[in-house]
Short mmCIF file of C-alpha atoms and ligand atoms in Angstrom, two decimals:
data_model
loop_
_atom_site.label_atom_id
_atom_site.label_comp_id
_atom_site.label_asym_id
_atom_site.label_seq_id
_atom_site.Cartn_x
_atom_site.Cartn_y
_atom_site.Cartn_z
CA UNK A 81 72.06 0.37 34.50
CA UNK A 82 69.19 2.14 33.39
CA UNK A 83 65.68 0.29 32.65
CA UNK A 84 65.07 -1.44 29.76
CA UNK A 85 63.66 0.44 27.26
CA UNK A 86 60.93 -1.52 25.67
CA UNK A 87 60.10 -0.23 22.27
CA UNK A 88 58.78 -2.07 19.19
CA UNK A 89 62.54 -1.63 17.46
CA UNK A 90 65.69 -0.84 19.47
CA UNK A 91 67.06 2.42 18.55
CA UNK A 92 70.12 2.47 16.55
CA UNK A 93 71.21 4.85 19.14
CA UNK A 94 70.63 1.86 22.06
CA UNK A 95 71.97 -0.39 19.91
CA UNK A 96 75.80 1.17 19.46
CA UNK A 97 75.25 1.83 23.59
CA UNK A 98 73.93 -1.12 25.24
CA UNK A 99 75.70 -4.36 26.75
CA UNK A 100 75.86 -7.57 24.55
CA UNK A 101 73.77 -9.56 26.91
CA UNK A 102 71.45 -6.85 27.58
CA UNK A 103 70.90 -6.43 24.33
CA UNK A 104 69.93 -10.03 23.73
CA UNK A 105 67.31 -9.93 26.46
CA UNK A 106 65.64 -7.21 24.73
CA UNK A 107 65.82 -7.95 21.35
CA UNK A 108 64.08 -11.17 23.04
CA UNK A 109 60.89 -9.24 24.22
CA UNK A 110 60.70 -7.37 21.64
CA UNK A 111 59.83 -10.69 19.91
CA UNK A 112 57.80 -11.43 22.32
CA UNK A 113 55.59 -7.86 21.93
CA UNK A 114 55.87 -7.93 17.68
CA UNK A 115 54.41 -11.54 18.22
CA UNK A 116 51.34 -10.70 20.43
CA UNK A 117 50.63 -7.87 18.25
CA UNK A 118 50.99 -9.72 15.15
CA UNK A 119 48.42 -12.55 16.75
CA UNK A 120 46.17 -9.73 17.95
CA UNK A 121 46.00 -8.42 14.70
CA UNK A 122 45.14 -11.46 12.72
CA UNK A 123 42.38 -11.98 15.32
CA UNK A 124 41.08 -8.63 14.63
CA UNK A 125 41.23 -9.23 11.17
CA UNK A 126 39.52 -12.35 11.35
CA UNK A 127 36.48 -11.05 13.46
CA UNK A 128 36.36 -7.85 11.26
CA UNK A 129 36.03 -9.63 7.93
CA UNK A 130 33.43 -12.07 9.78
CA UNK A 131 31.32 -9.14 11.13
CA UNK A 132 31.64 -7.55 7.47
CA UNK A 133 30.35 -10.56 5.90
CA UNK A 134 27.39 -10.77 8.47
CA UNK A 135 26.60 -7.42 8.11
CA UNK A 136 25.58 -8.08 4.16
CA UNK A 137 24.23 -10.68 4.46
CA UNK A 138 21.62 -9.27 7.22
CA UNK A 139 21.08 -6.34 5.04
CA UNK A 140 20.24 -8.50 2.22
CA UNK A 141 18.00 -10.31 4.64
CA UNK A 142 16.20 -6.79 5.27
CA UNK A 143 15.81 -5.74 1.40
CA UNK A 144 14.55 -9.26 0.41
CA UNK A 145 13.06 -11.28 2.78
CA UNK A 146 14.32 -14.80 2.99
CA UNK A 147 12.74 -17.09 0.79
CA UNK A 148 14.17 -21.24 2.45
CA UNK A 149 15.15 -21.84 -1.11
CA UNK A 150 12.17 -20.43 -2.72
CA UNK A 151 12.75 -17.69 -4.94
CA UNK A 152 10.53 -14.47 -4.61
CA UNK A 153 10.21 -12.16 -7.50
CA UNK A 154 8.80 -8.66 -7.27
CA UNK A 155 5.43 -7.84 -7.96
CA UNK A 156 3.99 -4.85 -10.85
CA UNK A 157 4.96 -1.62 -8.82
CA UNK A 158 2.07 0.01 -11.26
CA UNK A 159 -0.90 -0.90 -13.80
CA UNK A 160 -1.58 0.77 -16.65
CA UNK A 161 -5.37 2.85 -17.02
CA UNK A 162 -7.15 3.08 -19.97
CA UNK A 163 -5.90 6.88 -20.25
CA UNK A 164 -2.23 5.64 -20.34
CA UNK A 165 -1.35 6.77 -16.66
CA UNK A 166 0.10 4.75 -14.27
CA UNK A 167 -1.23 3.97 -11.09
CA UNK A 168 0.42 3.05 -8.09
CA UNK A 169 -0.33 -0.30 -7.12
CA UNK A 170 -0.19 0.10 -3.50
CA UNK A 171 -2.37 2.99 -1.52
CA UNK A 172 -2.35 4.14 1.93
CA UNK A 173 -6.24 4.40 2.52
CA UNK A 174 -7.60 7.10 4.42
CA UNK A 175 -10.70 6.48 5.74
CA UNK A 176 -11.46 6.85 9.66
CA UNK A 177 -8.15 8.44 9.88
CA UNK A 178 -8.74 11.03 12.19
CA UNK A 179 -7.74 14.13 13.12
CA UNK A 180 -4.01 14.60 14.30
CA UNK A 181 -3.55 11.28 13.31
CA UNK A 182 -4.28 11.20 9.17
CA UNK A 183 -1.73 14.00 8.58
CA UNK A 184 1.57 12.37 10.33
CA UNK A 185 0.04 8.72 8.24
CA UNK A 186 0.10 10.22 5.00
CA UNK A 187 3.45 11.77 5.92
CA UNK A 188 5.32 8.58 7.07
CA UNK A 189 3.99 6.97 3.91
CA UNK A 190 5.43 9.72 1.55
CA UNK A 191 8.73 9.24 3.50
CA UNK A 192 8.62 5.42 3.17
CA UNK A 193 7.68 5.20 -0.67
CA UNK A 194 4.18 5.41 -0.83
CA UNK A 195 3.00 7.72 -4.10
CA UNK A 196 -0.84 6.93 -3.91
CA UNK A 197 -3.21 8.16 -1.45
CA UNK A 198 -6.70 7.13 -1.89
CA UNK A 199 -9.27 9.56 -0.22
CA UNK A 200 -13.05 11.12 -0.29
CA UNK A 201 -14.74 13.88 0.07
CA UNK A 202 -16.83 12.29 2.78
CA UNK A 203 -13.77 11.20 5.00
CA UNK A 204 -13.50 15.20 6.21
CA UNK A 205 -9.97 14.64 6.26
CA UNK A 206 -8.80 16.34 3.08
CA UNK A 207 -7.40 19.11 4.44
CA UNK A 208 -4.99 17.37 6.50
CA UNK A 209 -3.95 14.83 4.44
CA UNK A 210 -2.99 17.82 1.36
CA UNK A 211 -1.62 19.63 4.44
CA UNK A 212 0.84 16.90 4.47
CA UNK A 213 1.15 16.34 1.07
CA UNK A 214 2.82 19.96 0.88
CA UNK A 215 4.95 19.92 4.05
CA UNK A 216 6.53 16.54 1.67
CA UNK A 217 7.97 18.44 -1.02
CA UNK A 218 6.88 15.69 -3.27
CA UNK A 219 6.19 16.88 -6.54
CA UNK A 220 2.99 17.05 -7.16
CA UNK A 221 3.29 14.86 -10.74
CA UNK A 222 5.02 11.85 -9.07
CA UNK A 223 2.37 11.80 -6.81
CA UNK A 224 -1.19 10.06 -7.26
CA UNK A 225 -4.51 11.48 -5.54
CA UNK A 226 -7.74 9.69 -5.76
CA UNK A 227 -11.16 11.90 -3.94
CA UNK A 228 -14.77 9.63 -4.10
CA UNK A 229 -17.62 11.99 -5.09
CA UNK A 230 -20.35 11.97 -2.19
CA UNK A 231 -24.00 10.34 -2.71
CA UNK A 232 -25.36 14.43 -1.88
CA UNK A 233 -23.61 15.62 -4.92
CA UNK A 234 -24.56 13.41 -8.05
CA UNK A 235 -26.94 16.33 -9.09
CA UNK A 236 -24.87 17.42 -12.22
CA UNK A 237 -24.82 21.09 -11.17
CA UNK A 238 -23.65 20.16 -7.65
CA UNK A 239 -20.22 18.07 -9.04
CA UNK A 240 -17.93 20.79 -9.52
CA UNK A 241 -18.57 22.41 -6.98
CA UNK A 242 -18.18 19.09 -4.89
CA UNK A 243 -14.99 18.73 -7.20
CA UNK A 244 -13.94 22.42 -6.31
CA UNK A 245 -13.38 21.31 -2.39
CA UNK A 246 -11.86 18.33 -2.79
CA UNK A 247 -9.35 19.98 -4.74
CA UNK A 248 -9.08 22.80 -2.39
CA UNK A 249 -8.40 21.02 0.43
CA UNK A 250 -6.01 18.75 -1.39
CA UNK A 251 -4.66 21.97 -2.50
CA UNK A 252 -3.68 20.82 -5.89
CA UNK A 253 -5.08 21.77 -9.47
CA UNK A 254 -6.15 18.19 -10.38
CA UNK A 255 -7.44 14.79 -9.43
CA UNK A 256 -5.41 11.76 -10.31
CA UNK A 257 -8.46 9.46 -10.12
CA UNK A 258 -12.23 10.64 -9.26
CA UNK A 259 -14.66 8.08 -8.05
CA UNK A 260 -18.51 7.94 -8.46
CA UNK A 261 -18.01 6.73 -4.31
CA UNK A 262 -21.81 4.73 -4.60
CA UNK A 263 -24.21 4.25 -7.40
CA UNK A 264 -26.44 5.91 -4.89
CA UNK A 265 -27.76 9.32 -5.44
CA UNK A 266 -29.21 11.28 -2.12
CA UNK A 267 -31.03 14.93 -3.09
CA UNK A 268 -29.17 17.47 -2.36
CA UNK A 269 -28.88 18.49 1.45
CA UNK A 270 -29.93 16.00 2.75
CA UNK A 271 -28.30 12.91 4.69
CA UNK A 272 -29.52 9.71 2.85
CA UNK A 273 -33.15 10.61 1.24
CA UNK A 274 -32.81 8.70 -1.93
CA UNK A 275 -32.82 10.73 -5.56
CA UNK A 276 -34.42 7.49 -7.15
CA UNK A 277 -34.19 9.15 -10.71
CA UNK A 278 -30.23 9.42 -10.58
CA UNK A 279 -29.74 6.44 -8.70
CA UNK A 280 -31.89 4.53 -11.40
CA UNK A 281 -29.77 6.18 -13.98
CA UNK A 282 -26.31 7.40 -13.45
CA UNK A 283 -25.52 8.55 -17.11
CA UNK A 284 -25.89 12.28 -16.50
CA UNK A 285 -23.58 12.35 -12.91
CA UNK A 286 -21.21 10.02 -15.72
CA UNK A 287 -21.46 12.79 -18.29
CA UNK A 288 -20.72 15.65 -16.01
CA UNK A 289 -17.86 14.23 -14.61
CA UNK A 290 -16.69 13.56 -18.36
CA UNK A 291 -16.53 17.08 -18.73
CA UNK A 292 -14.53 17.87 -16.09
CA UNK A 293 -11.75 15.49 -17.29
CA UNK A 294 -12.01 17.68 -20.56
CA UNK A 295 -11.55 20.68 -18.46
CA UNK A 296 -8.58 19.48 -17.12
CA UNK A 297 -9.69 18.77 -13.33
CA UNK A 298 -9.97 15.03 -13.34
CA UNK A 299 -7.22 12.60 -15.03
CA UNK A 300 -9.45 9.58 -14.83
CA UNK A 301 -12.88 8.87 -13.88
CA UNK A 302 -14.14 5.79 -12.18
CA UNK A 303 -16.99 3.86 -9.90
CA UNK A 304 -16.90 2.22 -6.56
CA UNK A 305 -19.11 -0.29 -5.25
CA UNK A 306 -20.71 -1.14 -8.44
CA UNK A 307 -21.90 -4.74 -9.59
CA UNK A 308 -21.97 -5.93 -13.25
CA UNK A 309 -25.83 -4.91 -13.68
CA UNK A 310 -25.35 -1.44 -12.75
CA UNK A 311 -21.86 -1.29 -14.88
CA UNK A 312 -23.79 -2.67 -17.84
CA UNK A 313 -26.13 0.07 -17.61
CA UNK A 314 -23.85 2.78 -16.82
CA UNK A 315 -21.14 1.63 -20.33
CA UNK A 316 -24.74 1.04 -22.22
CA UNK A 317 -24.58 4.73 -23.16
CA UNK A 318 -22.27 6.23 -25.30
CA UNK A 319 -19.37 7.61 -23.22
CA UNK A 320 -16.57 9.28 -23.84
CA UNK A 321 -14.39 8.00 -20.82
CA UNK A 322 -15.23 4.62 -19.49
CA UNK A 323 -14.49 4.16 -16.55
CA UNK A 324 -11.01 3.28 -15.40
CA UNK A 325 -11.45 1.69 -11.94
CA UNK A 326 -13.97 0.07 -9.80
CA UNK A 327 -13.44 0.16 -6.08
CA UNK A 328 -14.82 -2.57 -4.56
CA UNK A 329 -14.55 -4.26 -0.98
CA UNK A 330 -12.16 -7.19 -1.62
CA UNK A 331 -10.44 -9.81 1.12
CA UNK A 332 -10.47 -12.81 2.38
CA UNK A 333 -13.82 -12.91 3.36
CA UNK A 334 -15.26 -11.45 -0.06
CA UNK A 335 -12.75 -11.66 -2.60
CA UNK A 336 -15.75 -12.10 -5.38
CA UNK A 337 -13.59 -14.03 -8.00
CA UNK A 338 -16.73 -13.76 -10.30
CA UNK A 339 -16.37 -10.19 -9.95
CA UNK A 340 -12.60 -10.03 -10.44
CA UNK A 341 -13.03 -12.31 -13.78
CA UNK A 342 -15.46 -10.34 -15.53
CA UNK A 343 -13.68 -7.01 -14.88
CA UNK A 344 -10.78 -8.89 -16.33
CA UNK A 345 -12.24 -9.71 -19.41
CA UNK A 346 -13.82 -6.63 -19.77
CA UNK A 347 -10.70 -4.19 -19.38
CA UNK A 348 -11.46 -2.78 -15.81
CA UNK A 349 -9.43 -2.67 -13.14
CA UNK A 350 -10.18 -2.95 -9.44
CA UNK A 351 -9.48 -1.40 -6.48
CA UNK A 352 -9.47 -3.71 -3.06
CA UNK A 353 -10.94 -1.37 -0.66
CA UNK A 354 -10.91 -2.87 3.35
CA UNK A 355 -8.16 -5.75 2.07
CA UNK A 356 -7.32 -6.77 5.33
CA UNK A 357 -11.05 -7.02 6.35
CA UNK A 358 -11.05 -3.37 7.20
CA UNK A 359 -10.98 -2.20 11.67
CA UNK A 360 -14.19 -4.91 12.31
CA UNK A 361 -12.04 -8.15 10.64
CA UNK A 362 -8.75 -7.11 10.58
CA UNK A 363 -7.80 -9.02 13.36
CA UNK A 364 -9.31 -12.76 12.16
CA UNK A 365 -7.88 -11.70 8.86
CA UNK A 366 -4.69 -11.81 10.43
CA UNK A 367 -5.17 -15.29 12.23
CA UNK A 368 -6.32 -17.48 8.79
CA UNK A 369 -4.27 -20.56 9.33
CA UNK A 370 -3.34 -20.39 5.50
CA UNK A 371 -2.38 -16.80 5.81
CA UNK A 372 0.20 -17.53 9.01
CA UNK A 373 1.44 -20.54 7.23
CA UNK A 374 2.45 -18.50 4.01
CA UNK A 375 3.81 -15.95 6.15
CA UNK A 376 5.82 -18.32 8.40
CA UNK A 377 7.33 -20.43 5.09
CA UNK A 378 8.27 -17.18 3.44
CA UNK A 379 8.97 -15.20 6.56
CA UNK A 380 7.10 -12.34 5.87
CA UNK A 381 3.71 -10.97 8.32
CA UNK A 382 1.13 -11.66 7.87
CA UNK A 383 -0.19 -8.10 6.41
CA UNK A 384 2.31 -8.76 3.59
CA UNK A 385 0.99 -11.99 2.42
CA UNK A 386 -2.65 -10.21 1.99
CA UNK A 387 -1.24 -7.44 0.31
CA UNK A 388 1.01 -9.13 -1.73
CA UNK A 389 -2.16 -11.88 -2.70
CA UNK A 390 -4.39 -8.94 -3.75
CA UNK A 391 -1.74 -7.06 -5.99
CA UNK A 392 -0.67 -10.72 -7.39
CA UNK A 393 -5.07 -11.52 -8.57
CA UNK A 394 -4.27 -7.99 -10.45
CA UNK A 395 -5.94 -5.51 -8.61
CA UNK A 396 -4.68 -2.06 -6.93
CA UNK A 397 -4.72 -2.60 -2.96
CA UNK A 398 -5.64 0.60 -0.47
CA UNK A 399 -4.27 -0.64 2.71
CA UNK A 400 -5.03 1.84 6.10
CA UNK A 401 -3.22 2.45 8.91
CA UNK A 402 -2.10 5.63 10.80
CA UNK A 403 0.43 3.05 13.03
CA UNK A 404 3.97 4.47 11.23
CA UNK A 405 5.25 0.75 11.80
CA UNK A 406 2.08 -1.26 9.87
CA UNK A 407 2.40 1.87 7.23
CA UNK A 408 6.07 0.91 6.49
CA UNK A 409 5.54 -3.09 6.58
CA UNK A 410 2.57 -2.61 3.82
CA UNK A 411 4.52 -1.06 1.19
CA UNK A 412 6.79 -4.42 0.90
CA UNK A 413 4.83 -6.76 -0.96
CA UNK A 414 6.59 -9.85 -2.66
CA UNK A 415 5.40 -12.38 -5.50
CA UNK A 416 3.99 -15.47 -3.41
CA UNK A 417 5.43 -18.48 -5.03
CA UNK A 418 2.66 -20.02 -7.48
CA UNK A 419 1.37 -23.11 -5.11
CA UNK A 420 1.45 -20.50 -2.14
CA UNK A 421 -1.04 -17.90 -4.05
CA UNK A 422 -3.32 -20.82 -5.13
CA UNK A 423 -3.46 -21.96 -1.77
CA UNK A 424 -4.74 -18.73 -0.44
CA UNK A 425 -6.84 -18.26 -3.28
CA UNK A 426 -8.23 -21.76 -3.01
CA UNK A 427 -9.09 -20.90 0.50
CA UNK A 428 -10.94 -17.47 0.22
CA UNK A 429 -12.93 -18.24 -2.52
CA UNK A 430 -14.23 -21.79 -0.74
CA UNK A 431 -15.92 -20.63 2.27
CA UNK A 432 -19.43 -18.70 2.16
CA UNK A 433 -18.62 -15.05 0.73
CA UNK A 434 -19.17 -12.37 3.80
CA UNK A 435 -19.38 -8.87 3.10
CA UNK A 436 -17.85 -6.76 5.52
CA UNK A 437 -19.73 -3.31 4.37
CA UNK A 438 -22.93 -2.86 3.74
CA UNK A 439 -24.24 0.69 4.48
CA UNK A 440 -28.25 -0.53 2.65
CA UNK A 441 -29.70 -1.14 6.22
CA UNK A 442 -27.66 2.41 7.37
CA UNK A 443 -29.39 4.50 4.88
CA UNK A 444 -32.58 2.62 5.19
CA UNK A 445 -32.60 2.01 1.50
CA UNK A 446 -35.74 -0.79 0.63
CA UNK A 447 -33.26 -2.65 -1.85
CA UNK A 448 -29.59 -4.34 -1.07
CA UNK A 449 -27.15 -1.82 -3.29
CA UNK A 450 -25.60 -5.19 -4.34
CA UNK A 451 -28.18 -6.67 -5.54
CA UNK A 452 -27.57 -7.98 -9.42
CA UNK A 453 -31.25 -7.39 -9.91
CA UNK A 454 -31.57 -3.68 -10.11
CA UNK A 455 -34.77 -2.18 -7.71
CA UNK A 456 -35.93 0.41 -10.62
N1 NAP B 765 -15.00 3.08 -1.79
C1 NAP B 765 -15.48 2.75 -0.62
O1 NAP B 765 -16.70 2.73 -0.41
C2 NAP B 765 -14.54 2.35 0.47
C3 NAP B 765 -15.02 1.66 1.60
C4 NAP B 765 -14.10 1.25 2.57
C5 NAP B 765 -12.75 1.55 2.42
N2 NAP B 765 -12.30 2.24 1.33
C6 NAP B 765 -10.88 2.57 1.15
O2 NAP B 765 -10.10 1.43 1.48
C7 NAP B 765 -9.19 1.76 2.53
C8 NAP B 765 -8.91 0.56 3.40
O3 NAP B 765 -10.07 -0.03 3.91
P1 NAP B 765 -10.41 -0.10 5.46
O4 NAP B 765 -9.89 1.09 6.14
O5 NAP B 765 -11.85 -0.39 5.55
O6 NAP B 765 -9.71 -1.42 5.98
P2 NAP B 765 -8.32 -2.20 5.94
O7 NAP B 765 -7.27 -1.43 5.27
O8 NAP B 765 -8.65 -3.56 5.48
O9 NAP B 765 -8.01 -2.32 7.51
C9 NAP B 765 -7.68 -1.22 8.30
C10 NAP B 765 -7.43 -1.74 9.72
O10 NAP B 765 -6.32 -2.64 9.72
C11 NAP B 765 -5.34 -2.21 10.65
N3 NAP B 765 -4.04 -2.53 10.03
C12 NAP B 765 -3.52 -2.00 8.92
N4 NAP B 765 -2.33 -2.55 8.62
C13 NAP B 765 -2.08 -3.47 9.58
C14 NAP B 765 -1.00 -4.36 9.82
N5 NAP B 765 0.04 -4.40 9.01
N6 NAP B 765 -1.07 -5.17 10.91
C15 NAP B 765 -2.14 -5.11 11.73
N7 NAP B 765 -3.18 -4.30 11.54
C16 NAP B 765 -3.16 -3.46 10.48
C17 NAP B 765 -5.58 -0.73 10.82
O11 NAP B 765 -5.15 -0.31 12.09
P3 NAP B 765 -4.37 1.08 12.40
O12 NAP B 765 -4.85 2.12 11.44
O13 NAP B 765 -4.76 1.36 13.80
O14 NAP B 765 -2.91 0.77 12.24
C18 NAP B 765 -7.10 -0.65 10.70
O15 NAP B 765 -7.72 -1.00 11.93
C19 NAP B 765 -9.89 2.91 3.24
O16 NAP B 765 -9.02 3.65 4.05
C20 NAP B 765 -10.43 3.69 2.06
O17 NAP B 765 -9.39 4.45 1.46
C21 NAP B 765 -13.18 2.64 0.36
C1 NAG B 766 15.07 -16.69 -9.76
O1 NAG B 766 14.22 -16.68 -10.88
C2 NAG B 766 14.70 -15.94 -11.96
C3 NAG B 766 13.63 -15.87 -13.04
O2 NAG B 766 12.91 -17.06 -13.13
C4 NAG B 766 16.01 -16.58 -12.46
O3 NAG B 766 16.52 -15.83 -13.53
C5 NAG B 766 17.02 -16.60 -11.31
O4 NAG B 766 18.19 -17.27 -11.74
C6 NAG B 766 16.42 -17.32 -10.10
N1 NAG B 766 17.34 -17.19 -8.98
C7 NAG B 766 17.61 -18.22 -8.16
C8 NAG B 766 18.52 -17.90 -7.02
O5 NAG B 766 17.10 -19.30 -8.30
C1 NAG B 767 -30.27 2.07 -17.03
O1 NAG B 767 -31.34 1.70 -16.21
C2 NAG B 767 -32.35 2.72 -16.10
C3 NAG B 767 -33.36 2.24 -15.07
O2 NAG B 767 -33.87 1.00 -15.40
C4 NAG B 767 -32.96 2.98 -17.46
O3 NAG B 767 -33.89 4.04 -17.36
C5 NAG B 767 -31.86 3.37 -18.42
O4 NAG B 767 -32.39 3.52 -19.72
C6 NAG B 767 -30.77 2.33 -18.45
N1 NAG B 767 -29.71 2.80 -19.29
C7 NAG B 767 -29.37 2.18 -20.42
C8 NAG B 767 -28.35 2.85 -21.28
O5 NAG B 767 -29.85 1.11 -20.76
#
């Protein structure tokens, strides 16, 4: 008798040759084998439809973090200038980005969303960072590029020229954004000897720069590190661009919500320059008890909750890093529920106000730059 044959089906073939009883053993295991791989294949089924189920629901996890029943909206991806434009409202800042290290930054920001890059002159990193720009393949219109005008160039003859290189090593026709970078004026070649004339009065650096955004070169003009006092004198003249932005050093240890409220109410928007307290505070930024609690309720880090804070008071935020991880977790910023931001608020703008930067000492300058009563 030759062995059984064991096959899903006996063949009609088998069937017509086979013994009676023989057949009846085998028809009997091949019950046996349908029913094992009937029950294996439910069980597949049912772990396959179980992993599918996970598997969306962890990648919604990923997209939007989990909120414990709160619900997170999104925050303005963009604010509007006075020109029209949009602006980014999330930078990767460049500043002591150095060499070898600036280019591959501004390159893993391109790749993870980033559109804004906010620079200077002084940084000596242009190059590099418009080197990277290119090897992007971003066009150049969907991109936005801020450069700071140094203290050495306010001289109106020495501004395009100063322009000139920033755009050079950018290597793009135009400026998104150019920034007055301190309402400090230095003569000409020389490291910090103070041009007390154009530092008293910045109107003609203002007006030169005004031309070049009728020649084309600049989109939008702006200031950094200027208080009301100096603003008022500055818009006191008659211009023909006001400026669109103030950069100013904003965290949790000066988030100057006088500041913030008057450039409200007087149409200018800020920039948050050093928002996580910059390389000196970032760490005890990172440790506030309010800031971990926020994060741990909305599980987000702690980064994020800073970020997203300084977008939510309505200001543009120019987060550095050249670490590709902290460049990627920077870009996702969230709404923080209502209660949350006050919270934070509440706590930042209770404690004594600290400024981080504060080069007056550095450039042995006899006044504090940010000092509401003006030395001249
Ligand atoms: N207009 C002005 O006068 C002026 C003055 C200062 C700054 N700015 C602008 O503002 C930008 C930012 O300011 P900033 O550079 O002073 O300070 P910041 O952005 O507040 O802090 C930068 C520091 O935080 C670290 N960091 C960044 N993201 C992090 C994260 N998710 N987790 C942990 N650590 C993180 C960075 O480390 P790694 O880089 O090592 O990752 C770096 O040490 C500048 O790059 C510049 O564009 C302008
Ligand atoms: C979240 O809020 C939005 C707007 O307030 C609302 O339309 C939506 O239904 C809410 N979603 C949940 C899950 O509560
Ligand atoms: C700004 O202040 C300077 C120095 O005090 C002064 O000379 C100038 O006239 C002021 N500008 C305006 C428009 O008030």
């Amino acid at each position: 008798m030759p062995p059984p044959v064991y096959e899903l089906l006996p063949s009609a073939e088998e069937d017509k040759t086979s013994e009676h009883s023989t057949r009846r053993t085998h028809n009997n295991r091949v019950k046996k084998v349908l029913f094992h791989v009937l029950a294996v294949a439910a069980v597949m089924f049912v772990v396959f439809q179980g992993l599918r189920s996970f598997v969306r629901s962890s990648s919604k996890f990923l997209h939007a973090p989990p909120c414990h029943g709160r619900n997170l909206s999104s925050l303005p991806s963009h604010f509007t200038l006075p020109s029209g434009a949009q602006i980014p409202s999330v930078a990767l800042g460049v500043w002591k980005a150095s060499p070898g290290e600036v280019g591959p930054a501004v390159e893993t920001a391109l790749k993870s969303g980033y559109r804004h890059i906010d620079g200077a002159w002084i940084y000596g990193n242009e190059a590099e960072v418009g080197a990277a720009i290119k090897k992007s393949g971003i066009p150049r219109d969907e991109l936005w590029l801020t450069s700071k005008l140094w203290n050495t160039f306010h001289a109106p003859e020495d501004i395009e020229p100063a322009l000139d290189e920033s755009l050079a090593h950018l290597d793009t026709e135009y400026l998104d954004l150019y920034l007055v970078h301190w309402p400090i004026a230095f003569k000409r070649g020389t490291s910090n000897e103070l041009d007390v004339e154009l530092t008293a009065n910045p109107y003609p650096t203002w007006a030169k720069l005004e031309e070049l955004v009728d020649k084309g070169k600049i989109r939008n003009i702006g200031i950094s590190n200027f208080n009301i006092a100096r603003i008022k004198n500055l818009t006191a003249n008659p211009l023909k661009h006001k400026p669109a932005v103030n950069q100013v050093e904003l965290n949790y240890w000066n988030p100057q919500p006088e500041l913030l409220q008057w450039s409200k109410e007087n149409g200018l928007l800020l920039e948050a320059y050093s928002p996580l307290g910059s390389s000196d505070q970032v760490k005890e930024t990172l440790r506030v008890p309010e800031v971990l609690a926020i994060a741990k309720e909305l599980v987000i880090t702690p980064a994020q909750v800073l970020i997203s804070w300084h977008v939510q008071r309505g200001t543009i935020v120019l987060p550095k890093s050249v670490t590709p991880s902290r460049v990627v977790e920077n870009l996702k910023v969230v709404a923080l529920p209502d209660d949350l931001f006050n919270k934070l608020e509440e706590a930042a703008t209770s404690h004594k106000p600290k400024r981080i930067l504060n080069p007056s000492t550095g450039w042995k300058l006899d006044f504090d730059v940010f000092d509401e009563n003006l030395p001249f």
